[in-house]
Amino acid sequence: MVVAVPTAVNPTPTFHYDDAGYMVVEGVRVRDIQDALGEEASPFYVYSKAQISANYEAYRAALDGVDAIIGYAIKANNNKAVVKHLAGLGAGAVLVSGAELRLAMEAGMDTSRTVFNGNGKTPAELRAAVRSQCLINVDSEFDAAHIADAARAEGLPANVLIRINPDVDPEVHAYVSTGLANSKFGIRNSHLQWFLDYIRDAGDDVLRLAGVHSHLGSTIKKVSIFKDAADIMLGFVNTIREGGAAPHLRYLNIGGGLGIDYERVGEELPSPADLINTIRPQLLAGGLTVIMEPGRSLVGNAGALVSRVIGVKTNGSTRFIVTDGSMSELIRPALYDAYMYIAATEPGGETGVFDVVGPVCESSDFLGKGRSLPLPAEGSGLAVMDAGAYCHVMASNYNMKRLPTEVLVDGDEWRIVRKGQTYEDLMLGYEGLDV
Ligand code: LLP
């Protein structure tokens, strides 16, 4: 018997193996969940509540002594149970759509600790954001005008943060780099004065400049990058203050973006404490409330996608493990060529090197390539680790695959926190139509 492949380092002790070689999440064997859910609900996502708590606590403890809001970026994982749990721990929210705003409110998020971001917010979304009195970022000239329109229509002032591009290279995949001068997000910095004048001229009952906002990108592995950006942002705060009236200026939003240990090969990655300690002087210097917007580093390592092995085959020199999990349920490897660690959830045969692929009709449909794994029996489980962020939320119905079930483990207990789709769910869009 070969026990499931151990991770070179285990950054998530909430996921471990028992003595018989079965993967356990907190106190629950993954195999038990798989058996209880059955083949119809495969693949599925499993999340550890304790890991989310630990990740949040890492930020909270690191921010001790700093007046700060930890705004959870809901786009990373919008499961309502996850959002509720983070709201209960004291997190605020970071939103990019009207639907996320509705969910945040239903999950009990305090909207005064919530930021509505985006480069293409619609008039309806902006009116809802003004109504809920969350902070709203100003991304462009037209956005400023739309926010002012929404504030006038609602008869309430909009508290806005100007999104500035610090133009610091986050050194990440181009698709998740957001803070460079040519990015589609944020204002042109050379036009800052125009925005300050626009906000002032709109009047206090329409627009109030509550702060500045930046977000460099995602999966950042060097804290020096955040330090450079924080220095630049403080420079902007000083410019704004020197320019005169900014009576409502209160927030310095430094965005999210801290990377997590997807590779699990023992690389030293910065923790929230490393990040915050590096920029502590800047955070304290402005006398401002700091907003952070972590998504991935709060929920990423708290989740896994568990698939079933359908079979093993060899073509040419490549051995393939074919699973029921695919790019439809987890697109990061196909979209960004992202590496995500894959581990067996139960003992298998002799260890070999495999490409792990799904059944979707595309050669980009892979979960991992060249992975060392025990030869799995048909029906056994394989887990893509660190799948708590940007995985379920990016799943699709490609090949008429159905959005997977989500399960939350809490100690020795687990429960379904979102039902997977059924074939009938996919047919709902035809209801009442002559098709
Ligand atoms: N704030 C803003 C303005 C953002 O655009 C983002 C992420 C965050 C906060 C949260 O960043 P985090 O702490 O999670 O890195 N789908 C990609 C990631 C896209 C990130 C988009 N923005 C992926 O799978 O890697």
Short mmCIF file of C-alpha atoms and ligand atoms in Angstrom, two decimals:
data_model
loop_
_atom_site.label_atom_id
_atom_site.label_comp_id
_atom_site.label_asym_id
_atom_site.label_seq_id
_atom_site.Cartn_x
_atom_site.Cartn_y
_atom_site.Cartn_z
CA MET A 1 0.00 0.00 0.00
CA VAL A 2 1.26 3.47 -0.85
CA VAL A 3 -0.08 6.19 1.36
CA ALA A 4 -1.38 9.32 -0.34
CA VAL A 5 1.34 11.71 -1.45
CA PRO A 6 2.36 13.92 1.44
CA THR A 7 2.81 17.58 0.69
CA ALA A 8 6.44 18.67 0.83
CA VAL A 9 5.32 21.20 3.39
CA ASN A 10 1.80 21.42 4.70
CA PRO A 11 0.69 25.03 4.93
CA THR A 12 -2.82 23.93 5.88
CA PRO A 13 -2.77 21.63 8.89
CA THR A 14 -6.57 21.57 8.79
CA PHE A 15 -6.08 19.21 5.80
CA HIS A 16 -3.97 16.21 6.82
CA TYR A 17 -3.80 12.42 6.65
CA ASP A 18 -4.88 9.90 9.26
CA ASP A 19 -2.80 6.83 10.07
CA ALA A 20 -4.56 4.75 7.44
CA GLY A 21 -3.56 7.23 4.72
CA TYR A 22 -6.92 8.93 4.24
CA MET A 23 -7.18 12.70 3.87
CA VAL A 24 -8.99 14.34 6.76
CA VAL A 25 -10.37 17.88 6.86
CA GLU A 26 -10.40 19.02 10.49
CA GLY A 27 -12.02 15.88 11.97
CA VAL A 28 -13.77 14.48 8.89
CA ARG A 29 -12.47 11.95 6.36
CA VAL A 30 -12.92 13.22 2.81
CA ARG A 31 -13.91 9.67 1.77
CA ASP A 32 -16.85 9.77 4.19
CA ILE A 33 -18.15 12.97 2.61
CA GLN A 34 -17.63 11.50 -0.85
CA ASP A 35 -19.56 8.34 0.04
CA ALA A 36 -22.39 10.28 1.66
CA LEU A 37 -22.77 12.65 -1.30
CA GLY A 38 -22.56 9.88 -3.90
CA GLU A 39 -21.51 9.97 -7.53
CA GLU A 40 -24.21 12.44 -8.54
CA ALA A 41 -22.60 15.12 -6.38
CA SER A 42 -19.09 14.58 -7.67
CA PRO A 43 -16.85 16.52 -7.92
CA PHE A 44 -17.51 18.72 -4.88
CA TYR A 45 -15.82 21.51 -2.97
CA VAL A 46 -14.94 21.09 0.69
CA TYR A 47 -14.02 24.03 2.94
CA SER A 48 -12.55 24.12 6.44
CA LYS A 49 -14.20 26.65 8.73
CA ALA A 50 -11.28 26.52 11.17
CA GLN A 51 -8.82 27.37 8.39
CA ILE A 52 -10.86 30.43 7.38
CA SER A 53 -10.93 31.52 11.04
CA ALA A 54 -7.16 31.04 11.33
CA ASN A 55 -6.53 33.03 8.14
CA TYR A 56 -8.73 35.88 9.36
CA GLU A 57 -7.09 35.82 12.77
CA ALA A 58 -3.66 36.15 11.11
CA TYR A 59 -4.75 39.48 9.61
CA ARG A 60 -6.53 40.62 12.75
CA ALA A 61 -3.56 39.91 15.01
CA ALA A 62 -1.13 41.51 12.55
CA LEU A 63 -3.26 44.67 12.47
CA ASP A 64 -3.27 45.02 16.26
CA GLY A 65 -2.71 48.69 17.07
CA VAL A 66 -3.72 49.81 13.57
CA ASP A 67 -7.14 51.35 12.97
CA ALA A 68 -8.17 49.01 10.17
CA ILE A 69 -10.96 47.32 8.25
CA ILE A 70 -10.34 43.84 6.87
CA GLY A 71 -12.58 43.85 3.82
CA TYR A 72 -13.11 40.34 2.50
CA ALA A 73 -13.08 40.30 -1.33
CA ILE A 74 -16.27 38.31 -1.88
CA LYS A 75 -15.37 37.59 -5.50
CA ALA A 76 -12.87 35.00 -4.21
CA ASN A 77 -15.59 32.79 -2.73
CA ASN A 78 -19.19 33.90 -2.57
CA ASN A 79 -20.59 30.95 -0.67
CA LYS A 80 -23.08 32.50 1.74
CA ALA A 81 -21.92 30.36 4.67
CA VAL A 82 -18.34 31.52 4.08
CA VAL A 83 -19.39 35.17 3.83
CA LYS A 84 -21.55 34.84 6.96
CA HIS A 85 -18.70 33.25 8.87
CA LEU A 86 -16.32 36.07 7.92
CA ALA A 87 -18.97 38.68 8.80
CA GLY A 88 -19.28 37.00 12.20
CA LEU A 89 -15.53 37.27 12.69
CA GLY A 90 -15.75 41.02 12.06
CA ALA A 91 -14.74 41.30 8.41
CA GLY A 92 -16.10 43.99 6.14
CA ALA A 93 -16.63 43.27 2.46
CA VAL A 94 -15.20 44.25 -0.88
CA LEU A 95 -17.69 44.07 -3.73
CA VAL A 96 -17.70 44.25 -7.49
CA SER A 97 -21.37 43.81 -8.36
CA GLY A 98 -24.87 44.57 -7.17
CA ALA A 99 -25.45 40.86 -6.55
CA GLU A 100 -22.41 40.72 -4.27
CA LEU A 101 -23.82 43.72 -2.39
CA ARG A 102 -27.14 41.92 -1.89
CA LEU A 103 -25.36 38.81 -0.70
CA ALA A 104 -23.14 40.80 1.68
CA MET A 105 -26.19 42.42 3.24
CA GLU A 106 -28.09 39.12 3.51
CA ALA A 107 -25.02 37.55 5.11
CA GLY A 108 -24.96 40.29 7.74
CA MET A 109 -22.00 42.36 6.54
CA ASP A 110 -21.83 45.88 7.96
CA THR A 111 -22.12 48.04 4.84
CA SER A 112 -20.31 50.96 6.46
CA ARG A 113 -17.26 48.65 6.44
CA THR A 114 -17.79 47.70 2.82
CA VAL A 115 -16.25 48.98 -0.41
CA PHE A 116 -17.91 48.82 -3.82
CA ASN A 117 -15.18 48.62 -6.47
CA GLY A 118 -15.21 48.26 -10.21
CA ASN A 119 -14.40 49.91 -13.49
CA GLY A 120 -17.88 49.39 -14.91
CA LYS A 121 -20.45 49.89 -12.19
CA THR A 122 -23.95 50.26 -13.61
CA PRO A 123 -26.36 53.05 -12.64
CA ALA A 124 -28.60 50.54 -10.81
CA GLU A 125 -25.64 49.10 -8.90
CA LEU A 126 -24.50 52.58 -7.93
CA ARG A 127 -27.92 53.53 -6.62
CA ALA A 128 -27.98 50.40 -4.47
CA ALA A 129 -24.47 51.15 -3.24
CA VAL A 130 -25.41 54.72 -2.30
CA ARG A 131 -28.58 53.49 -0.59
CA SER A 132 -26.60 51.05 1.50
CA GLN A 133 -24.03 53.78 2.28
CA CYS A 134 -21.01 51.65 1.50
CA LEU A 135 -17.80 53.27 0.36
CA ILE A 136 -17.62 53.53 -3.43
CA ASN A 137 -14.43 53.72 -5.44
CA VAL A 138 -14.16 56.24 -8.26
CA ASP A 139 -12.53 54.56 -11.22
CA SER A 140 -12.85 57.07 -14.08
CA GLU A 141 -14.37 60.38 -15.16
CA PHE A 142 -17.61 58.70 -16.26
CA ASP A 143 -17.73 56.71 -13.03
CA ALA A 144 -17.50 59.92 -10.97
CA ALA A 145 -20.42 61.36 -12.95
CA HIS A 146 -22.48 58.18 -12.54
CA ILE A 147 -21.85 58.08 -8.79
CA ALA A 148 -22.90 61.73 -8.48
CA ASP A 149 -26.07 60.94 -10.48
CA ALA A 150 -26.84 58.01 -8.17
CA ALA A 151 -26.28 60.16 -5.06
CA ARG A 152 -28.62 62.87 -6.38
CA ALA A 153 -31.24 60.27 -7.32
CA GLU A 154 -31.10 58.70 -3.86
CA GLY A 155 -30.87 62.02 -2.02
CA LEU A 156 -27.87 60.72 -0.08
CA PRO A 157 -24.18 61.59 -0.24
CA ALA A 158 -21.78 59.05 -1.73
CA ASN A 159 -18.60 58.46 0.26
CA VAL A 160 -15.94 57.83 -2.35
CA LEU A 161 -12.38 56.58 -2.57
CA ILE A 162 -10.30 57.58 -5.59
CA ARG A 163 -8.69 54.50 -7.14
CA ILE A 164 -5.13 55.43 -7.98
CA ASN A 165 -2.69 53.33 -10.00
CA PRO A 166 0.56 53.35 -8.06
CA ASP A 167 2.22 51.96 -11.22
CA VAL A 168 4.25 49.42 -9.24
CA ASP A 169 4.80 46.10 -11.01
CA PRO A 170 3.32 43.31 -8.84
CA GLU A 171 5.37 40.69 -10.75
CA VAL A 172 2.42 38.36 -11.32
CA HIS A 173 0.58 36.82 -14.30
CA ALA A 174 -0.58 39.60 -16.65
CA TYR A 175 -4.23 38.63 -16.17
CA VAL A 176 -4.12 39.37 -12.42
CA SER A 177 -1.95 42.51 -12.58
CA THR A 178 -4.16 45.56 -12.06
CA GLY A 179 -2.20 48.56 -10.82
CA LEU A 180 0.01 49.56 -13.74
CA ALA A 181 -0.33 52.82 -15.65
CA ASN A 182 -1.96 51.07 -18.64
CA SER A 183 -4.37 48.99 -16.54
CA LYS A 184 -8.12 49.18 -17.23
CA PHE A 185 -8.67 50.00 -13.55
CA GLY A 186 -8.34 53.29 -11.71
CA ILE A 187 -7.86 56.88 -12.77
CA ARG A 188 -5.01 58.41 -14.76
CA ASN A 189 -2.85 59.83 -12.04
CA SER A 190 -2.03 62.92 -14.10
CA HIS A 191 -5.73 63.76 -13.88
CA LEU A 192 -5.97 63.61 -10.08
CA GLN A 193 -6.69 67.32 -9.74
CA TRP A 194 -9.65 67.00 -12.12
CA PHE A 195 -11.19 64.40 -9.75
CA LEU A 196 -10.53 66.51 -6.65
CA ASP A 197 -12.20 69.50 -8.30
CA TYR A 198 -15.11 67.40 -9.54
CA ILE A 199 -15.80 65.96 -6.10
CA ARG A 200 -15.52 69.35 -4.41
CA ASP A 201 -17.74 71.04 -7.02
CA ALA A 202 -20.42 68.35 -6.69
CA GLY A 203 -20.93 69.51 -3.11
CA ASP A 204 -20.86 67.73 0.21
CA ASP A 205 -24.42 66.49 -0.10
CA VAL A 206 -23.48 64.60 -3.29
CA LEU A 207 -19.83 63.45 -3.18
CA ARG A 208 -17.51 63.22 -0.19
CA LEU A 209 -13.88 62.29 -0.67
CA ALA A 210 -13.46 59.62 2.02
CA GLY A 211 -10.08 58.31 0.93
CA VAL A 212 -7.77 56.77 -1.64
CA HIS A 213 -7.64 53.22 -2.96
CA SER A 214 -5.11 51.06 -4.76
CA HIS A 215 -4.89 47.40 -5.69
CA LEU A 216 -1.74 46.19 -7.40
CA GLY A 217 -2.74 42.71 -8.44
CA SER A 218 -3.15 39.23 -7.06
CA THR A 219 -0.82 36.35 -6.03
CA ILE A 220 1.90 38.80 -4.91
CA LYS A 221 4.86 37.12 -3.23
CA LYS A 222 7.08 40.07 -2.26
CA VAL A 223 6.11 42.47 0.52
CA SER A 224 8.53 45.11 -0.81
CA ILE A 225 6.00 45.63 -3.61
CA PHE A 226 3.36 46.66 -1.07
CA LYS A 227 5.85 48.97 0.62
CA ASP A 228 6.63 50.79 -2.62
CA ALA A 229 2.91 51.20 -3.30
CA ALA A 230 2.13 52.36 0.26
CA ASP A 231 4.82 55.06 -0.04
CA ILE A 232 3.34 56.24 -3.31
CA MET A 233 -0.20 56.24 -1.91
CA LEU A 234 0.88 58.27 1.11
CA GLY A 235 2.43 60.74 -1.32
CA PHE A 236 -0.97 61.10 -2.96
CA VAL A 237 -2.66 61.58 0.42
CA ASN A 238 -0.21 64.39 1.20
CA THR A 239 -0.80 66.02 -2.19
CA ILE A 240 -4.55 65.91 -1.60
CA ARG A 241 -4.23 67.33 1.89
CA GLU A 242 -1.85 70.07 0.78
CA GLY A 243 -4.32 71.02 -1.93
CA GLY A 244 -6.70 72.16 0.79
CA ALA A 245 -10.13 71.00 1.78
CA ALA A 246 -10.40 67.25 2.18
CA PRO A 247 -12.47 67.30 5.37
CA HIS A 248 -13.79 63.76 4.98
CA LEU A 249 -10.49 62.11 4.01
CA ARG A 250 -10.19 59.18 6.38
CA TYR A 251 -9.31 55.95 4.55
CA LEU A 252 -6.17 54.53 3.01
CA ASN A 253 -7.18 51.42 1.09
CA ILE A 254 -4.16 49.35 0.08
CA GLY A 255 -6.14 46.59 -1.65
CA GLY A 256 -5.60 42.85 -1.49
CA GLY A 257 -3.28 40.59 -3.39
CA LEU A 258 -1.15 38.56 -0.98
CA GLY A 259 -0.19 35.25 -2.60
CA ILE A 260 -0.56 31.80 -1.03
CA ASP A 261 1.60 28.69 -1.14
CA TYR A 262 0.15 26.86 -4.15
CA GLU A 263 3.39 25.04 -4.93
CA ARG A 264 4.01 23.60 -1.45
CA VAL A 265 7.71 23.05 -2.00
CA GLY A 266 8.89 24.91 1.07
CA GLU A 267 9.22 28.40 -0.43
CA GLU A 268 9.17 31.14 2.23
CA LEU A 269 6.06 33.17 1.48
CA PRO A 270 5.16 36.37 3.31
CA SER A 271 2.38 36.08 5.89
CA PRO A 272 -0.17 38.83 6.64
CA ALA A 273 2.10 39.77 9.58
CA ASP A 274 5.11 40.12 7.25
CA LEU A 275 3.05 42.28 4.93
CA ILE A 276 1.64 44.52 7.63
CA ASN A 277 4.90 44.85 9.56
CA THR A 278 6.62 45.99 6.38
CA ILE A 279 4.16 48.82 5.87
CA ARG A 280 3.28 49.55 9.52
CA PRO A 281 5.05 52.95 9.50
CA GLN A 282 3.11 53.97 6.39
CA LEU A 283 -0.16 52.68 7.86
CA LEU A 284 0.31 54.77 10.98
CA ALA A 285 1.84 57.83 9.31
CA GLY A 286 -1.25 59.29 7.71
CA GLY A 287 -3.50 59.10 10.78
CA LEU A 288 -5.95 57.23 8.57
CA THR A 289 -8.14 54.15 8.88
CA VAL A 290 -6.52 51.44 6.78
CA ILE A 291 -8.62 49.20 4.54
CA MET A 292 -7.21 45.89 3.33
CA GLU A 293 -9.00 43.80 0.73
CA PRO A 294 -7.76 40.21 0.99
CA GLY A 295 -9.58 37.47 -0.85
CA ARG A 296 -7.27 34.58 -1.71
CA SER A 297 -5.25 34.74 1.52
CA LEU A 298 -8.44 34.46 3.61
CA VAL A 299 -10.09 31.52 1.87
CA GLY A 300 -7.72 30.00 -0.72
CA ASN A 301 -6.02 27.36 1.39
CA ALA A 302 -9.29 26.59 3.21
CA GLY A 303 -10.76 24.68 0.28
CA ALA A 304 -10.22 21.73 -2.03
CA LEU A 305 -12.00 20.35 -5.08
CA VAL A 306 -12.52 16.63 -4.61
CA SER A 307 -12.96 14.62 -7.81
CA ARG A 308 -13.43 10.92 -8.48
CA VAL A 309 -11.07 8.98 -10.67
CA ILE A 310 -12.85 7.62 -13.75
CA GLY A 311 -9.86 5.77 -15.16
CA VAL A 312 -6.15 5.75 -15.98
CA LYS A 313 -4.75 5.60 -19.53
CA THR A 314 -1.49 6.02 -21.39
CA ASN A 315 -0.99 7.85 -24.70
CA GLY A 316 2.49 8.12 -26.13
CA SER A 317 4.74 8.74 -23.21
CA THR A 318 2.09 10.38 -21.00
CA ARG A 319 0.04 8.63 -18.36
CA PHE A 320 -3.29 10.28 -17.66
CA ILE A 321 -5.55 10.13 -14.65
CA VAL A 322 -9.00 11.06 -15.93
CA THR A 323 -11.29 12.49 -13.24
CA ASP A 324 -14.86 13.78 -13.21
CA GLY A 325 -13.45 17.16 -12.11
CA SER A 326 -12.48 19.42 -15.00
CA MET A 327 -11.85 22.94 -16.20
CA SER A 328 -15.60 23.52 -15.87
CA GLU A 329 -15.40 23.23 -12.08
CA LEU A 330 -11.87 24.62 -11.72
CA ILE A 331 -10.50 26.76 -14.52
CA ARG A 332 -7.35 28.29 -12.98
CA PRO A 333 -4.87 25.81 -14.52
CA ALA A 334 -6.45 26.17 -17.98
CA LEU A 335 -6.85 29.95 -17.80
CA TYR A 336 -3.65 31.08 -16.14
CA ASP A 337 -1.53 27.96 -16.43
CA ALA A 338 -1.79 28.12 -12.64
CA TYR A 339 -0.13 25.42 -10.58
CA MET A 340 -2.37 23.89 -7.94
CA TYR A 341 -1.20 21.01 -5.76
CA ILE A 342 -3.01 17.71 -6.31
CA ALA A 343 -3.15 15.07 -3.59
CA ALA A 344 -4.79 11.68 -3.32
CA THR A 345 -7.46 11.50 -0.65
CA GLU A 346 -6.87 7.81 0.03
CA PRO A 347 -4.12 5.19 -0.35
CA GLY A 348 -3.33 3.88 -3.84
CA GLY A 349 -0.86 1.74 -5.74
CA GLU A 350 2.67 2.40 -6.88
CA THR A 351 3.64 6.03 -7.27
CA GLY A 352 3.96 7.28 -10.84
CA VAL A 353 3.91 10.50 -12.81
CA PHE A 354 0.58 11.52 -14.31
CA ASP A 355 -1.25 14.32 -16.03
CA VAL A 356 -4.54 14.84 -14.21
CA VAL A 357 -7.25 15.74 -16.72
CA GLY A 358 -11.03 16.07 -16.88
CA PRO A 359 -13.60 14.79 -19.38
CA VAL A 360 -14.21 18.16 -21.09
CA CYS A 361 -13.62 18.27 -24.84
CA GLU A 362 -10.59 20.55 -24.88
CA SER A 363 -6.91 19.87 -24.54
CA SER A 364 -6.75 22.83 -22.16
CA ASP A 365 -8.85 20.73 -19.78
CA PHE A 366 -6.24 19.74 -17.24
CA LEU A 367 -5.96 20.15 -13.49
CA GLY A 368 -2.25 19.39 -13.27
CA LYS A 369 0.56 18.03 -15.38
CA GLY A 370 3.46 15.77 -14.50
CA ARG A 371 2.21 15.04 -10.97
CA SER A 372 3.67 12.37 -8.78
CA LEU A 373 0.75 10.37 -7.35
CA PRO A 374 -0.05 6.87 -6.18
CA LEU A 375 -1.78 4.89 -8.93
CA PRO A 376 -5.43 5.50 -8.03
CA ALA A 377 -8.21 2.94 -8.08
CA GLU A 378 -11.27 3.84 -10.12
CA GLY A 379 -13.73 5.74 -7.95
CA SER A 380 -11.07 6.92 -5.52
CA GLY A 381 -10.63 10.58 -4.67
CA LEU A 382 -8.18 13.23 -5.85
CA ALA A 383 -8.12 16.67 -4.28
CA VAL A 384 -6.98 19.87 -5.94
CA MET A 385 -5.71 21.77 -2.92
CA ASP A 386 -5.91 25.52 -2.21
CA ALA A 387 -9.12 25.72 -4.19
CA GLY A 388 -11.06 27.89 -1.74
CA ALA A 389 -10.49 31.07 -3.78
CA TYR A 390 -11.36 31.80 -7.42
CA CYS A 391 -12.44 28.24 -8.14
CA HIS A 392 -16.13 27.59 -7.43
CA VAL A 393 -16.83 31.23 -8.30
CA MET A 394 -15.28 30.77 -11.75
CA ALA A 395 -16.94 27.44 -12.52
CA SER A 396 -19.07 27.18 -15.64
CA ASN A 397 -21.61 24.92 -17.30
CA TYR A 398 -19.30 24.10 -20.20
CA ASN A 399 -20.17 20.67 -21.63
CA MET A 400 -23.37 20.98 -19.54
CA LYS A 401 -21.40 20.21 -16.42
CA ARG A 402 -23.25 21.36 -13.32
CA LEU A 403 -21.95 23.77 -10.67
CA PRO A 404 -20.64 21.56 -7.87
CA THR A 405 -21.93 21.05 -4.35
CA GLU A 406 -20.08 22.90 -1.58
CA VAL A 407 -19.49 21.40 1.85
CA LEU A 408 -18.28 23.13 5.01
CA VAL A 409 -16.44 21.16 7.68
CA ASP A 410 -16.59 22.40 11.25
CA GLY A 411 -14.65 20.16 13.63
CA ASP A 412 -16.07 16.64 13.44
CA GLU A 413 -19.12 17.79 11.52
CA TRP A 414 -19.82 18.70 7.94
CA ARG A 415 -22.81 20.02 6.07
CA ILE A 416 -23.77 21.02 2.56
CA VAL A 417 -23.59 24.82 2.30
CA ARG A 418 -24.66 25.04 -1.33
CA LYS A 419 -26.43 22.41 -3.37
CA GLY A 420 -24.87 21.39 -6.63
CA GLN A 421 -26.89 22.02 -9.77
CA THR A 422 -29.10 19.37 -11.27
CA TYR A 423 -30.00 18.77 -14.91
CA GLU A 424 -33.37 20.36 -14.10
CA ASP A 425 -31.60 23.50 -12.87
CA LEU A 426 -29.92 23.77 -16.26
CA MET A 427 -33.35 23.62 -17.91
CA LEU A 428 -34.83 26.46 -15.82
CA GLY A 429 -33.93 29.05 -18.44
CA TYR A 430 -36.37 27.40 -20.86
CA GLU A 431 -39.33 27.49 -18.50
CA GLY A 432 -42.36 29.16 -20.02
CA LEU A 433 -40.65 29.50 -23.39
CA ASP A 434 -41.68 27.74 -26.57
CA VAL A 435 -38.35 25.99 -27.18
N1 LLP B 1 -9.36 44.25 -4.34
C1 LLP B 1 -9.48 44.42 -5.67
C2 LLP B 1 -9.77 45.75 -6.17
C3 LLP B 1 -9.32 43.32 -6.53
O1 LLP B 1 -9.44 43.51 -7.83
C4 LLP B 1 -9.05 42.04 -6.00
C5 LLP B 1 -8.90 40.87 -6.87
C6 LLP B 1 -8.94 41.90 -4.60
C7 LLP B 1 -9.09 43.02 -3.81
C8 LLP B 1 -8.64 40.60 -3.94
O2 LLP B 1 -7.38 40.13 -4.29
P1 LLP B 1 -6.75 38.83 -3.60
O3 LLP B 1 -6.41 39.17 -2.17
O4 LLP B 1 -7.74 37.75 -3.67
O5 LLP B 1 -5.55 38.54 -4.43
N2 LLP B 1 -9.25 34.99 -10.79
C9 LLP B 1 -7.87 35.27 -10.44
C10 LLP B 1 -7.76 36.35 -9.41
C11 LLP B 1 -8.40 37.64 -9.82
C12 LLP B 1 -8.25 38.71 -8.76
C13 LLP B 1 -9.09 39.87 -9.09
N3 LLP B 1 -9.01 40.93 -8.13
C14 LLP B 1 -7.21 33.97 -9.97
O6 LLP B 1 -7.85 32.93 -10.03
O7 LLP B 1 -6.06 33.97 -9.58
#
